[in-house]
């Protein structure tokens, strides 16, 4: 068999030079670290901290969630207490709203996200490091770059809908009593 037309490269090959360059470019892009992401936080004074800024905060910690709702197993994250992230407690008549990249929105009652007491669920915002992306969930979903996780979720009756992932915005909305009197 001659070399011409028998291989994957070359003028008569199965994959031409332009296609090989495109394939190499795509593979390179997939292997590159995830770009840093921004998170919009508007709980009184709007701010947009970057992933790097959040990971560099002195209150960022390594946290292990024993039974992660998205992964169905123990999972370890770099994270920060959600109450510290949002700053001051929301007003009495406000809930905290988290919006995800895919359009999913969950509203959490103020009492769940402000400094929890002993024996209550504790919310953390997990932060995906750009150089160490999280794996997809068993269902194939990407959870980063920001994911609300809970320690001891059963203590406060936390539902799966209250574990939003791929979070891009955190804000305030009227509480449920004001929206549905």
Short mmCIF file of C-alpha atoms in Angstrom, two decimals:
data_model
loop_
_atom_site.label_atom_id
_atom_site.label_comp_id
_atom_site.label_asym_id
_atom_site.label_seq_id
_atom_site.Cartn_x
_atom_site.Cartn_y
_atom_site.Cartn_z
CA UNK A 1 0.00 0.00 0.00
CA UNK A 2 1.46 3.37 -0.92
CA UNK A 3 1.79 6.17 1.62
CA UNK A 4 -0.44 8.44 -0.46
CA UNK A 5 -4.08 8.21 0.59
CA UNK A 6 -3.48 5.47 3.15
CA UNK A 7 -3.10 7.54 6.32
CA UNK A 8 -5.01 10.18 8.22
CA UNK A 9 -2.92 13.16 7.08
CA UNK A 10 -1.49 14.30 3.80
CA UNK A 11 -3.12 15.45 0.61
CA UNK A 12 -5.02 12.27 -0.11
CA UNK A 13 -5.57 11.11 3.48
CA UNK A 14 -8.83 10.62 5.30
CA UNK A 15 -8.35 13.76 7.37
CA UNK A 16 -6.88 16.78 5.60
CA UNK A 17 -4.39 19.23 7.10
CA UNK A 18 -7.08 21.89 7.77
CA UNK A 19 -9.23 19.36 9.55
CA UNK A 20 -6.26 18.20 11.64
CA UNK A 21 -5.49 21.79 12.67
CA UNK A 22 -9.15 22.31 13.62
CA UNK A 23 -9.20 19.06 15.61
CA UNK A 24 -5.95 19.98 17.37
CA UNK A 25 -7.37 23.42 18.21
CA UNK A 26 -10.57 21.92 19.64
CA UNK A 27 -8.65 19.39 21.74
CA UNK A 28 -6.39 22.15 23.02
CA UNK A 29 -9.40 24.25 24.04
CA UNK A 30 -10.93 21.31 25.90
CA UNK A 31 -7.69 20.68 27.78
CA UNK A 32 -7.28 24.34 28.80
CA UNK A 33 -8.24 25.36 32.33
CA UNK A 34 -11.70 26.79 32.87
CA UNK A 35 -11.72 30.56 32.59
CA UNK A 36 -12.41 32.49 35.74
CA UNK A 37 -16.00 33.53 36.18
CA UNK A 38 -17.77 36.50 37.68
CA UNK A 39 -20.68 36.38 40.08
CA UNK A 40 -23.13 39.26 40.40
CA UNK A 41 -24.14 39.89 43.99
CA UNK A 42 -26.77 42.54 44.63
CA UNK A 43 -27.92 42.43 48.23
CA UNK A 44 -27.88 46.18 48.77
CA UNK A 45 -24.74 47.37 47.04
CA UNK A 46 -24.05 45.60 43.71
CA UNK A 47 -20.66 43.95 43.28
CA UNK A 48 -19.12 41.48 40.87
CA UNK A 49 -16.26 39.55 42.50
CA UNK A 50 -14.18 37.24 40.33
CA UNK A 51 -13.45 33.61 41.10
CA UNK A 52 -9.88 34.51 42.01
CA UNK A 53 -11.03 37.25 44.41
CA UNK A 54 -13.42 34.87 46.17
CA UNK A 55 -10.83 32.09 46.41
CA UNK A 56 -8.29 34.56 47.82
CA UNK A 57 -10.56 35.75 50.63
CA UNK A 58 -9.25 34.83 54.07
CA UNK A 59 -12.62 33.28 54.97
CA UNK A 60 -12.55 30.83 52.01
CA UNK A 61 -12.13 27.33 53.41
CA UNK A 62 -12.00 23.71 52.35
CA UNK A 63 -15.38 22.18 53.16
CA UNK A 64 -16.58 18.60 52.75
CA UNK A 65 -20.27 18.02 52.10
CA UNK A 66 -21.05 14.46 53.30
CA UNK A 67 -24.00 13.83 50.95
CA UNK A 68 -23.95 16.29 48.06
CA UNK A 69 -27.40 16.58 46.45
CA UNK A 70 -26.01 16.82 42.90
CA UNK A 71 -23.25 14.22 43.11
CA UNK A 72 -24.88 11.77 45.55
CA UNK A 73 -21.65 11.32 47.51
CA UNK A 74 -19.24 13.17 49.79
CA UNK A 75 -17.65 16.06 47.92
CA UNK A 76 -14.96 18.54 48.97
CA UNK A 77 -14.97 22.17 47.85
CA UNK A 78 -13.22 25.49 48.36
CA UNK A 79 -16.12 27.49 49.72
CA UNK A 80 -17.18 30.34 51.92
CA UNK A 81 -20.03 30.74 54.33
CA UNK A 82 -22.97 32.13 52.39
CA UNK A 83 -23.84 34.60 55.15
CA UNK A 84 -20.31 36.08 54.93
CA UNK A 85 -20.58 36.34 51.15
CA UNK A 86 -23.83 38.29 51.09
CA UNK A 87 -22.69 40.57 53.92
CA UNK A 88 -25.35 42.09 56.07
CA UNK A 89 -28.55 40.16 56.71
CA UNK A 90 -31.34 40.88 54.23
CA UNK A 91 -34.23 43.03 55.47
CA UNK A 92 -36.98 41.15 57.33
CA UNK A 93 -39.31 41.23 54.29
CA UNK A 94 -36.73 39.96 51.78
CA UNK A 95 -35.71 36.50 50.55
CA UNK A 96 -32.42 35.74 48.82
CA UNK A 97 -32.70 34.78 45.16
CA UNK A 98 -30.08 32.72 43.32
CA UNK A 99 -30.17 32.51 39.53
CA UNK A 100 -28.34 29.85 37.53
CA UNK A 101 -26.81 30.00 34.06
CA UNK A 102 -29.65 27.84 32.64
CA UNK A 103 -32.37 30.19 33.94
CA UNK A 104 -33.25 28.21 37.09
CA UNK A 105 -34.03 30.47 40.05
CA UNK A 106 -34.54 29.53 43.67
CA UNK A 107 -35.59 31.89 46.44
CA UNK A 108 -34.38 31.10 49.93
CA UNK A 109 -36.07 32.47 53.05
CA UNK A 110 -33.94 34.98 54.93
CA UNK A 111 -33.80 32.70 57.98
CA UNK A 112 -32.07 29.94 55.98
CA UNK A 113 -29.20 32.06 54.71
CA UNK A 114 -28.37 34.39 57.58
CA UNK A 115 -26.09 33.20 60.35
CA UNK A 116 -27.58 29.82 61.25
CA UNK A 117 -27.92 28.74 64.84
CA UNK A 118 -26.72 25.54 66.40
CA UNK A 119 -28.45 22.49 64.96
CA UNK A 120 -29.50 24.24 61.70
CA UNK A 121 -28.38 23.69 58.12
CA UNK A 122 -25.39 25.82 57.08
CA UNK A 123 -25.20 27.16 53.51
CA UNK A 124 -21.83 27.55 51.76
CA UNK A 125 -21.04 28.91 48.32
CA UNK A 126 -18.67 26.47 46.66
CA UNK A 127 -16.22 28.12 44.25
CA UNK A 128 -14.79 26.16 41.33
CA UNK A 129 -11.06 26.84 40.93
CA UNK A 130 -10.24 27.76 37.30
CA UNK A 131 -7.33 25.29 37.27
CA UNK A 132 -9.30 22.37 38.75
CA UNK A 133 -12.81 22.16 37.21
CA UNK A 134 -15.38 20.00 38.94
CA UNK A 135 -16.54 16.86 37.15
CA UNK A 136 -20.04 16.73 35.67
CA UNK A 137 -22.78 15.28 37.86
CA UNK A 138 -23.92 11.68 37.24
CA UNK A 139 -26.62 13.27 35.04
CA UNK A 140 -23.97 15.10 32.99
CA UNK A 141 -24.62 18.60 34.39
CA UNK A 142 -21.84 21.14 35.04
CA UNK A 143 -22.20 22.56 38.55
CA UNK A 144 -19.59 25.33 38.42
CA UNK A 145 -18.40 27.93 38.72
CA UNK A 146 -20.53 28.64 41.81
CA UNK A 147 -22.71 26.16 43.66
CA UNK A 148 -24.74 26.57 46.87
CA UNK A 149 -24.07 23.56 49.10
CA UNK A 150 -25.33 22.76 52.58
CA UNK A 151 -23.91 21.16 55.69
CA UNK A 152 -26.54 19.26 57.67
CA UNK A 153 -29.38 20.03 55.19
CA UNK A 154 -31.84 17.69 56.95
CA UNK A 155 -31.69 19.86 60.10
CA UNK A 156 -33.62 22.61 58.28
CA UNK A 157 -35.53 20.54 55.72
CA UNK A 158 -33.43 21.73 52.75
CA UNK A 159 -34.85 20.49 49.43
CA UNK A 160 -32.92 19.58 46.25
CA UNK A 161 -34.21 22.78 44.65
CA UNK A 162 -32.32 24.70 47.31
CA UNK A 163 -28.95 23.42 46.01
CA UNK A 164 -28.64 25.66 42.92
CA UNK A 165 -25.55 25.13 40.79
CA UNK A 166 -23.97 27.14 37.98
CA UNK A 167 -25.03 30.23 39.96
CA UNK A 168 -24.42 33.54 38.18
CA UNK A 169 -26.45 35.99 40.28
CA UNK A 170 -27.44 36.47 43.90
CA UNK A 171 -30.00 39.12 44.77
CA UNK A 172 -32.95 40.03 46.98
CA UNK A 173 -36.67 39.62 46.30
CA UNK A 174 -39.79 40.27 48.35
CA UNK A 175 -40.44 37.40 50.74
CA UNK A 176 -43.11 34.81 50.01
CA UNK A 177 -45.63 36.44 52.39
CA UNK A 178 -45.42 39.72 50.43
CA UNK A 179 -45.61 38.01 47.04
CA UNK A 180 -48.50 35.69 47.93
CA UNK A 181 -50.53 37.33 50.74
#
